Coordinates of C-alpha atoms in Angstrom, one line a residue:
M1445 CA 82.6 60.3 -15.3
P1446 CA 80.9 58.0 -17.8
R1447 CA 77.1 58.2 -17.8
R1448 CA 75.3 55.2 -16.3
K1449 CA 72.4 53.6 -18.2
T1450 CA 69.0 53.0 -16.8
N1451 CA 67.0 49.7 -17.0
H1452 CA 64.3 51.5 -18.8
P1453 CA 64.1 52.7 -22.4
I1454 CA 64.0 56.3 -21.1
E1455 CA 67.5 57.5 -20.7
H1456 CA 67.0 61.3 -20.9
V1457 CA 64.6 63.5 -19.0
V1458 CA 64.0 67.1 -20.2
I1459 CA 62.3 69.6 -17.9
I1460 CA 61.3 72.8 -19.7
V1461 CA 60.3 75.5 -17.3
K1462 CA 58.3 78.5 -18.7
E1463 CA 57.1 81.5 -16.8
N1464 CA 54.0 82.8 -15.1
H1465 CA 50.8 81.3 -16.5
G1466 CA 48.2 79.4 -14.5
F1467 CA 46.2 76.4 -15.8
D1468 CA 42.9 78.3 -16.6
N1469 CA 45.0 81.1 -18.1
Y1470 CA 46.4 78.7 -20.7
F1471 CA 44.3 75.5 -20.8
G1472 CA 41.0 76.6 -19.3
T1473 CA 39.3 76.0 -22.7
F1474 CA 41.0 72.7 -23.5
P1475 CA 38.2 70.1 -24.2
G1476 CA 37.6 67.8 -21.3
A1477 CA 39.9 69.6 -18.9
N1478 CA 38.8 70.9 -15.5
G1479 CA 39.0 74.5 -16.8
A1480 CA 37.0 77.7 -16.7
T1481 CA 36.2 80.1 -19.6
L1482 CA 37.4 83.7 -19.0
P1483 CA 37.8 86.8 -21.1
R1484 CA 40.6 86.6 -23.6
S1485 CA 43.9 88.3 -22.8
S1486 CA 45.8 90.5 -25.2
N1487 CA 49.0 89.0 -26.5
P1488 CA 51.3 90.0 -25.0
P1489 CA 49.5 91.0 -21.8
H1490 CA 49.5 94.7 -21.0
Q1491 CA 51.5 94.2 -17.8
D1492 CA 52.9 91.6 -15.4
P1493 CA 50.2 90.8 -12.8
N1494 CA 51.1 90.9 -9.2
H1495 CA 52.0 87.3 -8.3
R1496 CA 53.7 87.7 -4.9
H1497 CA 52.5 85.7 -1.9
D1498 CA 50.3 88.6 -0.6
A1499 CA 48.6 88.8 -4.0
W1500 CA 48.1 85.0 -3.9
L1501 CA 46.3 85.3 -0.5
T1502 CA 43.8 87.8 -2.0
R1503 CA 43.6 86.1 -5.5
K1504 CA 39.9 85.4 -5.4
T1505 CA 39.2 89.2 -5.6
T1506 CA 42.4 90.6 -7.0
A1507 CA 43.8 88.1 -9.6
V1508 CA 43.5 88.9 -13.3
R1509 CA 40.5 87.1 -14.8
E1510 CA 41.8 86.5 -18.3
Q1511 CA 43.1 83.7 -20.5
F1512 CA 44.6 82.7 -23.7
V1513 CA 43.0 80.3 -26.2
E1514 CA 44.1 77.7 -28.7
Q1515 CA 44.7 80.3 -31.4
D1516 CA 47.4 81.9 -29.2
I1517 CA 49.2 78.7 -28.2
P1518 CA 48.2 76.1 -30.9
A1519 CA 51.2 73.8 -30.4
Y1520 CA 50.5 73.4 -26.7
F1521 CA 47.0 72.4 -27.4
A1522 CA 48.3 70.0 -30.1
Y1523 CA 50.8 68.5 -27.7
A1524 CA 47.9 68.0 -25.2
R1525 CA 45.8 66.2 -27.8
Q1526 CA 48.7 64.0 -28.9
F1527 CA 50.3 63.3 -25.6
T1528 CA 49.4 63.9 -21.9
L1529 CA 48.1 67.1 -20.2
C1530 CA 47.9 67.2 -16.4
D1531 CA 45.0 69.3 -15.1
N1532 CA 45.5 68.6 -11.4
Y1533 CA 49.1 69.8 -11.3
F1534 CA 50.1 72.5 -8.8
T1535 CA 53.0 74.7 -8.1
D1536 CA 54.7 73.9 -4.9
V1537 CA 54.9 77.4 -3.4
A1538 CA 52.0 79.8 -3.2
G1539 CA 54.1 82.7 -4.5
P1540 CA 56.5 83.8 -7.2
S1541 CA 59.2 82.3 -9.3
T1542 CA 62.3 81.7 -7.2
P1543 CA 60.8 79.5 -4.5
N1544 CA 59.3 77.3 -7.2
H1545 CA 62.5 77.2 -9.2
I1546 CA 64.3 76.0 -6.1
M1547 CA 61.5 73.4 -5.5
L1548 CA 62.2 72.1 -9.0
I1549 CA 65.8 71.4 -8.0
T1550 CA 65.6 70.4 -4.4
A1551 CA 62.0 69.4 -3.6
D1552 CA 62.2 72.1 -0.9
S1553 CA 62.4 75.9 -0.5
P1554 CA 63.6 78.0 2.4
I1555 CA 62.0 81.1 0.9
I1556 CA 58.5 82.3 0.0
V1557 CA 59.6 85.5 -1.8
N1558 CA 62.0 86.4 -4.6
P1559 CA 65.2 87.6 -3.0
P1560 CA 66.0 91.2 -3.8
R1561 CA 68.7 90.2 -6.3
Y1562 CA 67.0 87.0 -7.5
R1563 CA 68.2 87.4 -11.1
L1564 CA 71.8 88.1 -9.9
P1565 CA 72.5 86.1 -6.8
V1566 CA 76.0 87.4 -6.4
G1567 CA 76.6 88.1 -2.7
E1568 CA 73.3 86.4 -1.7
P1569 CA 73.5 83.7 1.0
L1570 CA 73.7 80.2 -0.4
F1571 CA 71.3 77.5 0.8
D1572 CA 72.9 74.2 1.9
L1573 CA 70.2 71.9 0.5
P1574 CA 70.3 68.4 -0.9
S1575 CA 69.5 68.6 -4.6
Q1576 CA 68.6 66.3 -7.4
P1577 CA 71.6 67.4 -9.6
A1578 CA 73.9 66.4 -6.7
A1579 CA 72.1 63.1 -6.3
L1580 CA 72.5 62.4 -10.0
E1581 CA 76.2 63.0 -9.9
K1582 CA 76.7 60.8 -6.9
A1583 CA 74.8 58.0 -8.7
G1584 CA 76.9 58.3 -11.8
F1585 CA 74.4 60.1 -14.0
T1586 CA 74.7 63.5 -15.7
W1587 CA 72.7 66.7 -15.6
G1588 CA 72.7 70.2 -17.2
N1589 CA 71.3 73.6 -16.3
Y1590 CA 70.4 75.4 -19.5
G1591 CA 69.7 79.0 -18.6
G1592 CA 68.4 78.6 -15.0
Y1593 CA 69.4 81.1 -12.3
A1594 CA 68.2 79.3 -9.1
F1595 CA 70.9 76.7 -9.2
D1596 CA 73.3 79.5 -8.1
F1597 CA 71.4 79.7 -4.8
I1598 CA 72.4 76.2 -3.9
K1599 CA 75.8 75.9 -2.3
A1600 CA 76.8 72.6 -3.9
L1601 CA 75.6 73.7 -7.4
Q1602 CA 76.8 77.2 -7.8
G1603 CA 78.4 77.6 -11.2
K1604 CA 78.3 73.9 -12.0
R1605 CA 77.0 72.4 -15.3
K1606 CA 75.8 75.9 -16.3
F1607 CA 75.0 76.6 -20.0
A1608 CA 73.3 79.2 -22.0
S1609 CA 69.7 78.5 -23.0
A1610 CA 70.7 78.3 -26.7
Q1611 CA 73.1 75.4 -25.9
F1612 CA 70.3 73.0 -25.2
K1613 CA 69.1 73.1 -28.8
Q1614 CA 72.6 72.5 -30.1
D1615 CA 73.2 69.6 -27.7
A1616 CA 69.9 68.0 -28.4
A1617 CA 70.3 68.3 -32.2
A1618 CA 73.7 66.6 -31.8
G1619 CA 72.2 63.8 -29.8
K1620 CA 74.3 64.7 -26.8
L1621 CA 72.0 65.4 -23.8
P1622 CA 72.8 64.6 -20.2
S1623 CA 70.6 62.3 -18.2
V1624 CA 68.5 65.2 -16.9
S1625 CA 68.3 68.7 -18.5
W1626 CA 66.6 71.6 -16.8
V1627 CA 65.8 74.1 -19.6
Y1628 CA 64.8 77.7 -19.3
A1629 CA 64.1 80.2 -22.2
P1630 CA 65.7 83.5 -22.6
H1631 CA 63.6 86.3 -21.2
D1632 CA 61.9 87.3 -24.5
A1633 CA 60.8 83.7 -25.1
S1634 CA 60.0 82.7 -21.5
E1635 CA 56.3 83.8 -21.8
H1636 CA 56.8 86.0 -18.7
P1637 CA 54.4 89.0 -19.1
P1638 CA 56.2 92.3 -19.8
D1639 CA 57.6 94.5 -17.1
P1640 CA 58.0 98.3 -17.6
N1641 CA 61.6 97.8 -18.6
D1642 CA 60.5 95.5 -21.5
A1643 CA 58.6 98.3 -23.3
G1644 CA 61.2 98.3 -26.2
N1645 CA 60.9 94.6 -26.9
P1646 CA 57.5 93.6 -28.4
L1647 CA 58.4 89.9 -28.2
V1648 CA 58.5 89.8 -24.3
G1649 CA 55.3 88.3 -23.0
N1650 CA 54.1 87.2 -26.5
V1651 CA 52.9 83.7 -25.7
T1652 CA 52.9 82.5 -29.3
H1653 CA 56.6 83.5 -29.7
G1654 CA 57.4 81.8 -26.4
M1655 CA 55.5 78.6 -27.5
Q1656 CA 57.5 78.5 -30.7
W1657 CA 60.7 78.6 -28.7
T1658 CA 59.5 75.5 -26.8
V1659 CA 58.6 73.8 -30.0
D1660 CA 62.1 74.4 -31.3
Q1661 CA 63.6 72.6 -28.3
V1662 CA 61.3 69.6 -28.7
N1663 CA 62.1 69.4 -32.4
A1664 CA 65.8 69.5 -31.6
V1665 CA 65.4 66.4 -29.4
V1666 CA 63.7 64.6 -32.3
Q1667 CA 66.2 65.8 -34.9
G1668 CA 69.1 64.5 -32.7
G1669 CA 67.6 61.0 -32.7
L1670 CA 66.9 61.1 -28.9
W1671 CA 63.1 61.0 -29.1
P1672 CA 62.8 57.2 -28.6
K1673 CA 64.6 57.4 -25.3
T1674 CA 63.4 60.7 -23.9
A1675 CA 60.6 62.1 -21.7
I1676 CA 59.9 65.8 -21.9
F1677 CA 58.0 67.7 -19.3
I1678 CA 56.8 71.3 -20.1
T1679 CA 55.5 73.3 -17.2
W1680 CA 55.2 76.9 -15.9
D1681 CA 57.0 78.0 -12.7
D1682 CA 54.2 79.9 -10.9
W1683 CA 50.7 81.1 -11.1
G1684 CA 51.6 84.5 -12.6
G1685 CA 48.8 86.5 -10.9
W1686 CA 46.1 84.9 -13.0
L1687 CA 42.9 83.5 -11.5
D1688 CA 42.4 79.7 -11.4
H1689 CA 39.1 78.4 -10.3
V1690 CA 40.6 75.4 -8.4
D1691 CA 41.8 75.9 -4.9
P1692 CA 45.0 74.0 -4.2
P1693 CA 45.2 71.7 -1.2
N1694 CA 46.7 73.3 1.9
V1695 CA 49.4 70.8 3.0
E1696 CA 52.0 73.0 4.6
Q1697 CA 51.9 76.4 6.2
W1698 CA 54.7 79.0 6.1
K1699 CA 56.7 79.5 9.3
H1700 CA 58.1 83.0 9.8
D1701 CA 61.7 82.8 11.1
P1702 CA 62.7 86.1 12.8
T1703 CA 66.4 85.1 12.6
H1704 CA 66.0 85.1 8.8
P1705 CA 63.5 87.8 8.0
D1706 CA 64.7 88.0 4.4
R1707 CA 63.2 84.6 3.6
D1708 CA 59.7 86.1 3.6
G1709 CA 60.6 89.7 3.0
N1710 CA 60.1 90.4 6.7
H1711 CA 56.4 89.7 6.7
P1712 CA 55.7 88.1 10.0
Q1713 CA 52.0 88.4 9.3
W1714 CA 52.4 85.6 6.7
N1715 CA 53.2 83.1 9.5
G1716 CA 50.7 80.2 9.3
T1717 CA 49.5 81.2 5.8
Q1718 CA 49.4 78.6 3.0
F1719 CA 52.9 77.7 1.7
R1720 CA 52.1 74.5 -0.3
Y1721 CA 50.5 74.0 -2.6
G1722 CA 50.3 77.0 -4.9
S1723 CA 47.9 77.4 -7.8
R1724 CA 47.6 75.0 -10.7
V1725 CA 49.7 75.3 -13.8
G1726 CA 49.8 73.2 -16.9
C1727 CA 52.2 70.3 -17.3
L1728 CA 52.6 68.6 -20.7
V1729 CA 54.2 65.2 -20.9
L1730 CA 55.8 64.4 -24.3
S1731 CA 57.3 61.0 -25.0
P1732 CA 56.8 57.9 -27.0
Y1733 CA 55.8 56.4 -23.7
A1734 CA 53.3 59.1 -22.7
K1735 CA 49.6 58.2 -23.0
S1736 CA 48.1 59.7 -26.1
G1737 CA 45.3 62.2 -25.7
Y1738 CA 45.3 61.6 -22.0
L1739 CA 44.1 64.1 -19.3
S1740 CA 45.7 63.1 -16.0
K1741 CA 43.5 63.9 -13.0
V1742 CA 46.0 62.7 -10.5
L1743 CA 47.4 65.3 -8.0
H1744 CA 50.9 66.3 -9.1
S1745 CA 53.2 69.2 -8.4
H1746 CA 56.6 70.4 -9.5
V1747 CA 58.3 67.9 -7.1
S1748 CA 56.5 65.1 -9.0
L1749 CA 59.0 65.6 -11.8
L1750 CA 61.8 65.0 -9.3
K1751 CA 60.0 61.9 -8.0
F1752 CA 59.9 60.6 -11.6
C1753 CA 63.6 61.1 -12.0
E1754 CA 64.2 59.4 -8.6
T1755 CA 62.3 56.4 -9.7
L1756 CA 63.8 56.3 -13.2
F1757 CA 67.4 56.6 -12.1
G1758 CA 67.1 54.9 -8.7
L1759 CA 68.0 58.0 -6.7
P1760 CA 67.5 58.5 -3.0
H1761 CA 64.4 60.5 -2.0
L1762 CA 64.8 64.3 -1.5
N1763 CA 63.2 66.0 1.5
A1764 CA 61.8 62.6 2.7

């Protein structure tokens, strides 16, 4: 199907999703931002903080009170100075990765936990949810999943438009990107803090290494000549178990469903606890059309990126 054109100079949207770092943990010391100064973290962190929903509920006393500084992630600070940083941007689920990854595709999530086989969803039940990729296809636009796993949980998306992370850089440098690209780093460049199984790889969790991977993707867009017609969003999927001093608005509560206990790990005691929003994370907006040196104080969340695409491409509203 030939790709439709927009009536706006932006023809391509790139959503880069990194892993497990809250706003104060990364941008708490950025000048002018609503941040907090905390002790500096080792790079990489010693371990992956608990970032499940139960840990989120007790975060004020149990979350890790550490952060990284500009010397650790200089390019992210440079992007924030040159373009736009959102400091009132929240995750959409008060919990771990997979629910938020699904939110970034469908503007909804039927789960509040990572499924037992969340990295390998073979055999897991598929969710029959409307999604932005499907809406793009129906409207005659294109999309690509570069390295994401959560697409395979969505019935209509399983196995479709699925590429390795490395393919994005090649496609961008060749000037051949789809209308919307969801981009995920390989594990050792995702910025996800190390698990015990990662002991043999010193790059896992190194935020400077992960930042450079992101820079390489941005540079490929420029190299391929797509910069004048592209908007790039860089965000982090969940709070990662790090303390953030801003409490997110409580706009939706979790509803335990005894007929689907797997959706919250069979924790009926979570019924009525905060589902949306989760803690703040950073969101960088890079584009020739982004405000330079701007700190956005407007409340946004992961689904705001989908809303942007809906407006740009004239798509129907998801989860309206």
